[in-house]
């Protein structure tokens, strides 16, 4: 009898070989790699070969899912930070500020209203659902994010910076929902939530991300002057920066996701040799792609037909309202009067609608759900929130994965080119 572990390795190795060799063809199709991994995960799950099992004897191992998705997210948000080269400032980051400060609360509140009025939840449960589903995913959205450190496209920048930040800044609302589940009298914990979970944790995340990254870069530069590390080992500095930043920030009760994103921004700006950060980015992106495979395989393996069917009506209601109304309307409201980074014209309406459409849900939502399981989310409400979350992610992987290639190709042909021509002509007129 062959060990199941060996069979898992065989199938995963074949999967990696096939998608790697076929990546040139797959990239041209209205098909995402995540969707392929998801389908294979289903095949490896209980409805297929039963080779990957997070559920045994009716017990779901949420801790394994939490730890894996946690690691995937911190790798991904660091990658987002490394890709962004534009200067830190209100004008250049205005779009990001709007997407985080306006759109995310709109999304959370909109979903909470849906949960309260249409799904029969209390406010604590509804806010928790909104906080889990509001963050866009930095892992599965690679097709719509910045392609490299030279990419200055406003749409891609907005989606990249939003994905890097809102996976961290949804945390206060996750805590809010969890507190409300345990104690319906908000007065008992609201002040503590504001002071610690809102202000302290965010401030600590920003400060620690800056300080730890600066310290690692300083040490690296000092060592480089004396003796350069082995070239094969040098990229591991990025991993150490991520883990040091995350762990030290969590120790002081800050938001580690936020700190790691800030660390990515700091590292990007701290080396005069741009090739060093480019090499780190390439290494992190390869690791991120590998982790995406594992996460989607796990998601596919935990899907069960009957629970999905039981909550299908409620899931469909959330999906339709989130994808077609809450997110697009929230983006439209948040970007009123928003100009492009050059400041010469308002953000193209097509770009605003595309930002509204590409609110991809994925690994971040999986992490927050698993985290909530570990903090006391249980019973019927846990079943409802979990299967709505799983279904929303699956639908997002399908519809956003299928639409990403044709929509972004259309964007590059029409909107991005017309914006570049207009801004170039405006500059010429000004000069």
XYZ file of C-alpha atoms in Angstrom:
431
model
C 0.000 0.000 0.000
C 1.491 3.325 -1.101
C 1.552 6.068 1.554
C -1.045 8.823 0.922
C 1.671 11.414 1.500
C 3.665 9.999 -1.428
C 0.575 10.094 -3.653
C -0.017 13.729 -2.622
C 3.549 14.571 -3.616
C 3.115 12.802 -6.947
C -0.080 14.667 -7.838
C 1.215 18.058 -6.696
C 4.462 17.586 -8.645
C 2.496 16.697 -11.777
C 0.257 19.725 -11.238
C 3.253 22.064 -10.927
C 4.878 20.556 -14.006
C 1.730 20.901 -16.113
C 0.857 24.478 -15.100
C 4.480 25.595 -15.429
C 5.009 24.143 -18.887
C 1.552 25.277 -19.976
C 1.735 28.714 -18.368
C 2.339 30.414 -21.714
C -0.986 29.084 -23.030
C -2.881 29.442 -19.732
C -1.910 33.120 -19.431
C -3.654 33.818 -22.751
C -6.885 32.142 -21.703
C -9.755 33.596 -19.636
C -8.640 31.210 -16.918
C -6.706 31.758 -13.692
C -4.115 29.464 -12.174
C -6.040 29.657 -8.887
C -9.078 28.096 -10.553
C -6.974 25.173 -11.768
C -5.547 24.635 -8.287
C -9.036 24.865 -6.782
C -10.377 22.158 -9.107
C -7.425 19.893 -8.315
C -8.025 20.527 -4.608
C -11.611 19.327 -4.997
C -10.323 16.204 -6.746
C -7.934 15.592 -3.842
C -10.682 16.235 -1.273
C -13.529 14.080 0.062
C -15.375 13.991 -3.276
C -12.305 12.719 -5.079
C -9.371 10.715 -3.789
C -9.623 11.962 -0.193
C -5.886 12.629 -0.104
C -6.050 16.056 1.613
C -8.124 16.129 4.784
C -8.506 19.046 7.162
C -11.640 17.334 8.454
C -11.276 14.081 10.348
C -14.062 12.427 12.323
C -16.207 15.532 11.912
C -13.537 17.846 13.397
C -12.232 20.696 11.231
C -8.586 21.618 11.813
C -8.953 25.388 11.608
C -5.547 26.018 13.198
C -3.698 24.474 10.243
C -5.724 26.620 7.841
C -5.063 29.727 9.957
C -1.291 29.225 10.093
C -0.922 28.438 6.405
C -3.052 31.376 5.247
C -1.319 33.674 7.754
C 2.067 32.879 6.229
C 0.729 33.286 2.695
C -0.715 36.715 3.492
C 2.453 38.110 5.109
C 4.521 36.988 2.114
C 2.016 38.569 -0.257
C 1.651 41.941 1.498
C 5.445 42.284 1.626
C 5.484 41.633 -2.109
C 2.893 44.386 -2.576
C 5.098 46.808 -0.656
C 8.183 45.906 -2.698
C 6.366 46.576 -5.991
C 5.409 50.160 -5.106
C 8.063 52.749 -5.913
C 6.065 55.964 -5.957
C 6.927 58.537 -3.262
C 4.973 58.560 -0.022
C 2.648 61.549 -0.063
C -1.000 62.545 0.098
C -1.229 63.363 -3.595
C 0.418 60.199 -4.942
C -1.400 57.929 -2.446
C -4.769 59.690 -2.566
C -6.441 56.793 -4.382
C -5.192 54.298 -1.792
C -6.359 56.521 1.052
C -9.832 56.659 -0.445
C -9.985 52.901 -1.001
C -8.946 52.189 2.590
C -10.550 55.025 4.559
C -13.814 55.189 2.594
C -14.341 52.031 0.555
C -13.442 49.475 3.210
C -15.829 50.874 5.868
C -18.537 51.141 3.180
C -17.962 47.481 2.268
C -17.981 46.300 5.888
C -21.061 48.323 6.793
C -22.864 47.313 3.577
C -22.234 43.630 4.252
C -23.218 44.080 7.892
C -26.556 45.569 6.816
C -27.088 42.600 4.506
C -26.281 40.220 7.358
C -28.549 41.996 9.805
C -31.570 42.699 7.600
C -31.496 39.836 5.112
C -29.638 36.959 6.803
C -31.126 37.190 10.285
C -27.823 37.897 12.074
C -27.318 40.162 15.063
C -25.015 43.157 14.620
C -21.955 41.396 16.041
C -22.304 38.461 13.660
C -23.086 40.755 10.730
C -20.055 43.011 11.345
C -17.818 39.953 11.643
C -19.126 38.692 8.289
C -18.436 42.111 6.753
C -14.913 42.242 8.189
C -14.096 38.753 6.894
C -15.348 39.428 3.363
C -14.417 43.111 2.950
C -10.638 42.747 2.349
C -9.536 42.211 -1.226
C -6.941 39.541 -1.796
C -3.267 40.340 -2.486
C -2.482 36.713 -3.378
C -4.968 35.829 -6.114
C -5.003 39.296 -7.706
C -1.572 39.168 -9.359
C -3.039 39.637 -12.852
C -4.516 43.011 -11.915
C -1.695 44.264 -9.700
C 1.524 46.095 -10.526
C 3.657 43.916 -12.778
C 7.046 45.151 -11.521
C 8.817 48.091 -9.912
C 8.627 50.139 -13.134
C 4.838 49.866 -13.470
C 3.192 53.201 -12.545
C -0.314 52.448 -13.821
C -2.916 54.054 -11.532
C -5.429 51.206 -11.687
C -2.836 48.564 -10.903
C -1.328 50.747 -8.177
C -4.720 51.222 -6.527
C -5.497 47.494 -6.510
C -1.986 46.588 -5.299
C -1.860 49.092 -2.456
C -5.450 48.325 -1.447
C -4.713 44.591 -1.323
C -1.569 45.193 0.701
C -3.276 47.404 3.276
C -6.834 46.233 3.744
C -5.793 42.722 4.781
C -4.288 44.440 7.821
C -6.793 47.207 8.400
C -9.818 44.898 8.450
C -8.467 43.438 11.687
C -10.027 46.057 14.011
C -13.457 45.200 12.619
C -12.830 41.482 13.025
C -12.081 42.179 16.686
C -15.186 44.368 16.890
C -17.355 41.533 15.619
C -15.747 38.986 17.956
C -16.199 41.263 20.984
C -19.828 41.852 20.049
C -20.429 38.100 19.771
C -19.198 37.564 23.312
C -20.773 40.656 24.875
C -23.722 42.427 23.261
C -23.259 45.420 25.590
C -20.808 47.448 23.519
C -20.138 49.881 26.355
C -18.205 47.164 28.193
C -15.445 46.977 25.580
C -15.857 49.830 23.056
C -13.293 52.186 24.675
C -10.720 49.406 24.870
C -11.390 48.517 21.241
C -10.855 52.119 20.114
C -7.690 52.690 22.146
C -5.972 49.319 21.679
C -7.353 47.535 18.621
C -7.839 50.651 16.521
C -5.246 53.271 17.438
C -2.452 51.388 19.215
C -2.331 48.333 16.962
C -2.317 50.408 13.761
C 0.306 52.847 15.070
C 2.465 49.990 16.353
C 2.195 48.252 12.989
C 3.390 51.314 11.071
C 6.226 52.118 13.495
C 7.476 48.546 13.820
C 7.351 48.001 10.069
C 9.556 51.057 9.590
C 11.993 50.366 12.435
C 12.559 46.651 11.866
C 13.019 47.031 8.115
C 15.425 49.930 8.619
C 17.401 47.898 11.159
C 17.679 44.873 8.857
C 18.751 47.049 5.922
C 21.358 48.832 8.111
C 22.815 45.512 9.298
C 22.797 44.162 5.749
C 24.698 47.186 4.421
C 27.276 46.988 7.218
C 27.903 43.290 6.571
C 28.039 43.825 2.795
C 30.939 46.281 3.252
C 32.993 43.665 5.114
C 32.084 40.448 3.355
C 29.263 39.866 0.923
C 26.966 36.953 1.853
C 26.704 33.926 -0.390
C 24.725 34.922 -3.481
C 22.419 31.920 -3.196
C 21.569 32.830 0.393
C 21.147 36.572 -0.079
C 17.457 36.471 -1.010
C 16.664 34.901 2.349
C 17.176 38.375 3.824
C 13.687 39.142 2.525
C 12.214 36.162 4.414
C 14.018 37.156 7.601
C 12.757 40.742 7.227
C 9.190 39.494 6.864
C 9.316 37.109 9.820
C 11.207 39.490 12.117
C 8.824 42.328 11.336
C 5.724 40.201 11.778
C 6.775 38.453 14.986
C 8.151 41.547 16.748
C 5.048 43.553 15.828
C 2.728 40.849 17.125
C 4.726 40.746 20.379
C 3.885 44.426 21.025
C 0.227 43.845 20.006
C 0.500 45.641 16.680
C -0.916 44.502 13.359
C 1.754 42.315 11.788
C 0.191 42.395 8.308
C 0.373 46.190 8.283
C 3.950 46.161 9.577
C 5.081 43.745 6.864
C 3.520 45.883 4.119
C 5.281 48.969 5.529
C 8.511 46.961 5.699
C 8.179 46.172 1.994
C 7.837 49.885 1.232
C 10.857 50.711 3.408
C 13.076 48.030 1.869
C 12.131 49.210 -1.631
C 13.365 52.711 -0.795
C 16.446 51.813 1.266
C 18.802 50.386 -1.350
C 20.499 52.518 -3.989
C 20.934 49.384 -6.075
C 17.471 48.714 -7.502
C 18.634 45.304 -8.706
C 18.781 44.090 -5.115
C 15.117 44.855 -4.405
C 14.181 43.484 -7.824
C 15.929 40.204 -6.967
C 14.111 40.090 -3.629
C 10.803 40.746 -5.363
C 11.389 37.958 -7.878
C 12.251 35.538 -5.073
C 9.189 36.521 -2.997
C 6.882 36.282 -6.005
C 8.080 32.748 -6.752
C 7.451 31.775 -3.140
C 4.057 33.471 -3.277
C 3.089 31.473 -6.381
C 4.048 28.233 -4.667
C 2.050 29.112 -1.553
C -0.942 30.011 -3.720
C -0.941 26.439 -4.994
C -1.080 25.015 -1.471
C -3.801 27.382 -0.292
C -6.119 26.751 -3.223
C -5.607 23.001 -2.909
C -6.626 23.255 0.750
C -9.694 25.340 -0.084
C -10.803 22.864 -2.718
C -10.317 19.966 -0.321
C -12.530 21.431 2.440
C -15.535 22.175 0.227
C -18.621 20.043 0.938
C -21.619 19.932 -1.365
C -24.411 19.700 1.211
C -23.421 22.706 3.402
C -22.839 24.818 0.292
C -26.317 23.860 -0.895
C -27.850 24.549 2.540
C -26.536 28.113 2.551
C -26.679 28.646 -1.229
C -29.488 31.228 -1.143
C -27.788 33.325 1.547
C -24.399 32.995 -0.147
C -25.818 34.001 -3.522
C -27.483 37.033 -1.938
C -24.188 38.157 -0.386
C -22.214 37.511 -3.580
C -24.593 39.402 -5.877
C -24.888 42.381 -3.543
C -21.149 42.497 -2.780
C -19.843 42.043 -6.326
C -22.481 44.003 -8.240
C -23.681 46.696 -5.836
C -21.715 47.238 -2.592
C -18.181 47.134 -4.032
C -18.817 48.982 -7.344
C -20.989 51.643 -5.686
C -18.485 51.995 -2.846
C -15.633 52.502 -5.310
C -17.636 55.025 -7.304
C -18.461 57.039 -4.183
C -14.912 56.763 -2.824
C -13.270 57.989 -6.041
C -15.468 61.001 -6.776
C -13.120 63.761 -7.891
C -10.104 61.438 -7.798
C -7.404 62.490 -10.258
C -4.676 60.323 -11.710
C -1.273 60.370 -10.051
C -0.040 63.048 -12.469
C -2.897 65.281 -11.374
C -3.835 66.298 -14.926
C -7.298 64.720 -15.117
C -9.894 62.792 -13.213
C -9.515 59.029 -12.936
C -11.014 57.455 -16.058
C -14.571 56.111 -15.508
C -13.468 52.783 -16.958
C -10.705 52.548 -14.359
C -13.205 53.258 -11.583
C -15.530 50.511 -12.772
C -12.651 48.047 -13.088
C -11.502 48.817 -9.540
C -15.089 48.191 -8.490
C -15.211 44.871 -10.286
C -11.825 43.511 -9.193
C -12.621 43.201 -5.502
C -11.158 39.701 -5.461
C -11.807 37.676 -2.309
C -9.409 34.914 -1.306
C -6.693 33.982 1.157
C -7.171 37.007 3.437
C -10.808 36.096 4.016
C -9.812 32.478 4.679
C -7.328 33.668 7.301
C -9.809 35.899 9.104
C -12.391 33.113 9.129
C -9.908 30.601 10.577
C -8.762 33.225 13.090
C -12.364 33.790 14.197
C -12.782 30.030 14.704
C -9.848 30.114 17.097
C -11.323 33.078 19.003
C -14.691 31.542 19.783
C -16.755 31.623 16.603
C -18.815 28.436 16.800
C -22.255 26.890 16.412
C -24.839 27.723 13.779
C -23.498 31.227 13.141
C -20.027 29.764 12.484
C -21.503 27.373 9.927
C -23.403 30.180 8.229
C -20.455 32.597 8.077
C -17.977 29.911 7.018
C -19.985 28.509 4.123
C -20.948 31.974 2.893
C -17.224 32.838 2.994
C -16.108 29.667 1.201
C -18.742 30.069 -1.492
C -17.905 33.746 -2.010
C -14.213 32.936 -2.444
C -14.948 30.114 -4.887
C -17.239 32.332 -6.981
C -14.633 35.113 -6.869
C -11.906 32.742 -8.053
C -14.150 31.714 -10.956
C -15.698 35.001 -12.123
C -12.723 37.253 -11.430
C -10.279 34.649 -12.725
C -12.201 34.227 -15.969
C -12.717 37.968 -16.485
C -9.255 39.225 -15.459
C -7.392 38.507 -18.705
C -9.945 39.893 -21.216
C -10.808 42.932 -19.079
C -7.182 43.839 -18.401
C -6.333 43.351 -22.083
C -9.185 45.713 -22.952
C -7.956 48.155 -20.317
C -4.412 48.127 -21.719
C -5.655 48.631 -25.293
C -8.120 51.408 -24.626
C -8.107 53.106 -21.246
C -4.449 52.981 -20.187
C -3.260 54.037 -23.644
C -5.754 56.886 -23.913
C -4.813 58.126 -20.434
C -1.110 58.081 -21.322
C -1.722 59.990 -24.569
C -3.936 62.560 -22.814
C -1.468 63.165 -19.988
C 1.420 63.435 -22.434
C -0.449 66.025 -24.511
C -1.418 67.928 -21.369
C 2.210 68.108 -20.278
C 3.242 69.338 -23.742
C 0.595 72.078 -23.626
C 1.715 73.113 -20.162
C 5.315 73.332 -21.274
